[in-house]
Amino acid sequence: MNDYSIRPAEPEDAQALYDFGETLLAESSFLLRSPGERARSTDEMKFVIERFKELPNHFLLNAWCGASVVGEGIVMGGEFIRNRRTGTIGLGILQDHGGKGLGRAFLAQLEKFGVGLPLHRLELTVMANNERAQKLYAAAGYIVEGTKRDSLFIDEAYVDEIIMVKFIGENL
């Protein structure tokens, strides 16, 4: 982890985050979005970063190795009164930087952010065939809540998503 720094995204990071997103989506089929379905330009990426700063209960972190973004962790909190204490999280780490503790570091910082809001529940979905990610989330205290059967269509086949949750913050 000494080669990495993790910090919130800033608008001036838009080009580096755009480049990261293009690389990430091209190398992984374990993400919801396919290549071309993230920000379509540096300007659009800048807008996304600014929106994350404006929206309540939203947080966008990036891992840097030198001048390059190599990972991302997000929390998207509920925007309504009734779901405001729930945050949906997502992680993406470039393959060359996997297995180096970034996933655990992101989860710890996202949880710390959630407790500070306070959120009560962090949730995510993970593809059933992504055992490595499932093990990471389980080790961080996430439990399986259910399965979304055939929820994704990838490479001409249906894929299940596993719903995982961790309760944090008050009333635990």
Short mmCIF file of C-alpha atoms in Angstrom, two decimals:
data_model
loop_
_atom_site.label_atom_id
_atom_site.label_comp_id
_atom_site.label_asym_id
_atom_site.label_seq_id
_atom_site.Cartn_x
_atom_site.Cartn_y
_atom_site.Cartn_z
CA MET A 1 0.00 0.00 0.00
CA ASN A 2 2.98 2.35 0.32
CA ASP A 3 2.98 3.02 -3.43
CA TYR A 4 -0.61 4.30 -3.34
CA SER A 5 -2.49 7.32 -2.09
CA ILE A 6 -6.26 7.36 -1.70
CA ARG A 7 -8.14 10.63 -1.74
CA PRO A 8 -11.47 12.15 -2.78
CA ALA A 9 -11.84 13.02 -6.45
CA GLU A 10 -11.49 16.66 -7.45
CA PRO A 11 -12.70 18.33 -10.66
CA GLU A 12 -9.11 18.82 -11.83
CA ASP A 13 -8.73 15.00 -11.79
CA ALA A 14 -11.29 14.61 -14.58
CA GLN A 15 -8.85 13.58 -17.34
CA ALA A 16 -7.09 11.01 -15.16
CA LEU A 17 -10.44 9.59 -13.96
CA TYR A 18 -11.78 9.47 -17.49
CA ASP A 19 -8.67 7.56 -18.66
CA PHE A 20 -8.93 5.21 -15.66
CA GLY A 21 -12.59 4.47 -16.40
CA GLU A 22 -11.90 3.63 -20.03
CA THR A 23 -9.12 1.20 -19.04
CA LEU A 24 -11.12 -0.36 -16.20
CA LEU A 25 -14.21 -1.07 -18.29
CA ALA A 26 -12.13 -2.48 -21.14
CA GLU A 27 -10.35 -5.01 -18.91
CA SER A 28 -13.16 -6.29 -16.68
CA SER A 29 -16.47 -8.01 -17.29
CA PHE A 30 -17.27 -7.93 -13.55
CA LEU A 31 -18.63 -4.37 -13.63
CA LEU A 32 -22.17 -3.25 -14.39
CA ARG A 33 -21.07 -0.83 -17.09
CA SER A 34 -19.49 -1.81 -20.38
CA PRO A 35 -16.89 0.23 -22.28
CA GLY A 36 -18.37 3.54 -23.38
CA GLU A 37 -21.06 3.56 -20.66
CA ARG A 38 -19.21 5.66 -18.11
CA ALA A 39 -18.44 9.32 -18.74
CA ARG A 40 -18.24 9.96 -22.49
CA SER A 41 -15.71 12.79 -22.20
CA THR A 42 -13.42 14.56 -19.76
CA ASP A 43 -16.02 17.31 -19.38
CA GLU A 44 -18.70 14.77 -18.49
CA MET A 45 -16.32 13.16 -15.97
CA LYS A 46 -15.76 16.59 -14.41
CA PHE A 47 -19.54 17.00 -14.12
CA VAL A 48 -19.80 13.58 -12.38
CA ILE A 49 -17.11 14.56 -9.87
CA GLU A 50 -18.88 17.84 -9.14
CA ARG A 51 -22.25 16.07 -8.72
CA PHE A 52 -20.74 13.66 -6.21
CA LYS A 53 -19.62 16.66 -4.17
CA GLU A 54 -23.09 18.26 -4.35
CA LEU A 55 -25.35 15.28 -3.70
CA PRO A 56 -26.04 14.32 -0.09
CA ASN A 57 -24.46 11.11 1.12
CA HIS A 58 -22.30 10.67 -2.00
CA PHE A 59 -18.56 10.10 -1.91
CA LEU A 60 -16.04 9.35 -4.67
CA LEU A 61 -12.55 8.15 -3.75
CA ASN A 62 -9.68 7.30 -6.04
CA ALA A 63 -6.44 5.42 -5.56
CA TRP A 64 -3.43 6.94 -7.23
CA CYS A 65 -0.11 5.39 -8.16
CA GLY A 66 2.02 8.33 -9.18
CA ALA A 67 0.03 10.44 -11.65
CA SER A 68 -2.36 7.62 -12.61
CA VAL A 69 -5.67 6.59 -11.11
CA VAL A 70 -5.65 2.84 -10.47
CA GLY A 71 -8.79 2.34 -8.37
CA GLU A 72 -12.10 3.82 -7.35
CA GLY A 73 -14.50 3.46 -4.46
CA ILE A 74 -17.91 5.13 -4.28
CA VAL A 75 -20.85 5.52 -1.96
CA MET A 76 -24.14 6.71 -3.39
CA GLY A 77 -26.49 7.49 -0.56
CA GLY A 78 -30.22 7.58 -0.80
CA GLU A 79 -31.57 10.93 -1.92
CA PHE A 80 -34.99 10.66 -0.28
CA ILE A 81 -36.02 10.82 3.37
CA ARG A 82 -36.92 7.13 3.47
CA ASN A 83 -33.68 5.79 1.97
CA ARG A 84 -31.28 8.46 3.19
CA ARG A 85 -29.59 6.08 5.66
CA THR A 86 -28.70 3.51 2.99
CA GLY A 87 -25.64 3.79 0.78
CA THR A 88 -24.85 1.74 -2.28
CA ILE A 89 -21.16 1.12 -2.75
CA GLY A 90 -19.02 0.19 -5.70
CA LEU A 91 -15.37 -0.63 -6.23
CA GLY A 92 -13.17 -0.88 -9.31
CA ILE A 93 -9.45 -1.59 -9.32
CA LEU A 94 -7.22 -2.06 -12.36
CA GLN A 95 -6.06 -5.67 -12.71
CA ASP A 96 -2.36 -4.84 -12.32
CA HIS A 97 -3.13 -3.29 -8.92
CA GLY A 98 -5.42 -5.98 -7.51
CA GLY A 99 -4.40 -8.01 -4.48
CA LYS A 100 -2.41 -5.15 -2.94
CA GLY A 101 -4.85 -4.08 -0.23
CA LEU A 102 -6.68 -1.35 -2.17
CA GLY A 103 -10.08 -3.07 -1.89
CA ARG A 104 -9.79 -3.35 1.89
CA ALA A 105 -8.57 0.25 2.14
CA PHE A 106 -11.49 1.52 0.04
CA LEU A 107 -14.05 -0.42 2.08
CA ALA A 108 -12.62 0.93 5.35
CA GLN A 109 -12.71 4.55 4.12
CA LEU A 110 -16.18 4.21 2.62
CA GLU A 111 -17.46 2.76 5.89
CA LYS A 112 -15.84 5.59 7.86
CA PHE A 113 -17.56 8.08 5.55
CA GLY A 114 -20.89 6.29 6.04
CA VAL A 115 -20.65 6.27 9.82
CA GLY A 116 -19.96 10.00 9.76
CA LEU A 117 -23.21 10.82 7.92
CA PRO A 118 -24.67 8.66 9.60
CA LEU A 119 -25.64 5.82 7.29
CA HIS A 120 -27.07 2.67 8.81
CA ARG A 121 -26.71 0.27 5.88
CA LEU A 122 -24.12 -0.18 3.12
CA GLU A 123 -25.19 -2.44 0.27
CA LEU A 124 -23.75 -3.72 -2.97
CA THR A 125 -24.27 -6.29 -5.64
CA VAL A 126 -21.54 -8.59 -6.89
CA MET A 127 -21.70 -10.99 -9.80
CA ALA A 128 -22.11 -14.59 -8.71
CA ASN A 129 -19.06 -15.60 -10.74
CA ASN A 130 -16.81 -13.02 -9.06
CA GLU A 131 -15.63 -15.13 -6.13
CA ARG A 132 -12.62 -12.95 -5.39
CA ALA A 133 -14.80 -9.88 -4.76
CA GLN A 134 -17.27 -11.92 -2.70
CA LYS A 135 -14.42 -13.05 -0.43
CA LEU A 136 -13.21 -9.45 -0.05
CA TYR A 137 -16.67 -8.23 0.95
CA ALA A 138 -17.25 -11.14 3.33
CA ALA A 139 -13.89 -10.51 5.01
CA ALA A 140 -14.97 -6.87 5.51
CA GLY A 141 -18.14 -7.99 7.30
CA TYR A 142 -20.68 -7.95 4.46
CA ILE A 143 -23.29 -10.70 4.53
CA VAL A 144 -25.34 -12.19 1.72
CA GLU A 145 -28.88 -10.89 1.75
CA GLY A 146 -30.18 -12.49 -1.42
CA THR A 147 -29.72 -13.20 -5.11
CA LYS A 148 -31.01 -11.36 -8.14
CA ARG A 149 -31.46 -14.23 -10.59
CA ASP A 150 -30.47 -13.65 -14.22
CA SER A 151 -30.25 -9.90 -13.59
CA LEU A 152 -27.40 -9.26 -16.05
CA PHE A 153 -26.74 -10.41 -19.60
CA ILE A 154 -23.00 -10.70 -20.29
CA ASP A 155 -21.28 -12.45 -23.18
CA GLU A 156 -24.54 -14.03 -24.36
CA ALA A 157 -25.35 -15.52 -20.94
CA TYR A 158 -27.41 -14.49 -17.93
CA VAL A 159 -25.53 -13.83 -14.71
CA ASP A 160 -26.90 -13.69 -11.16
CA GLU A 161 -26.03 -10.84 -8.82
CA ILE A 162 -25.56 -11.47 -5.13
CA ILE A 163 -26.82 -8.74 -2.80
CA MET A 164 -24.50 -8.15 0.15
CA VAL A 165 -25.04 -5.77 3.05
CA LYS A 166 -23.24 -4.44 6.11
CA PHE A 167 -24.96 -2.56 8.91
CA ILE A 168 -22.89 0.28 10.33
CA GLY A 169 -23.30 3.29 12.53
CA GLU A 170 -25.92 3.86 15.18
CA ASN A 171 -28.17 1.26 16.75
CA LEU A 172 -25.77 -1.66 16.37
#
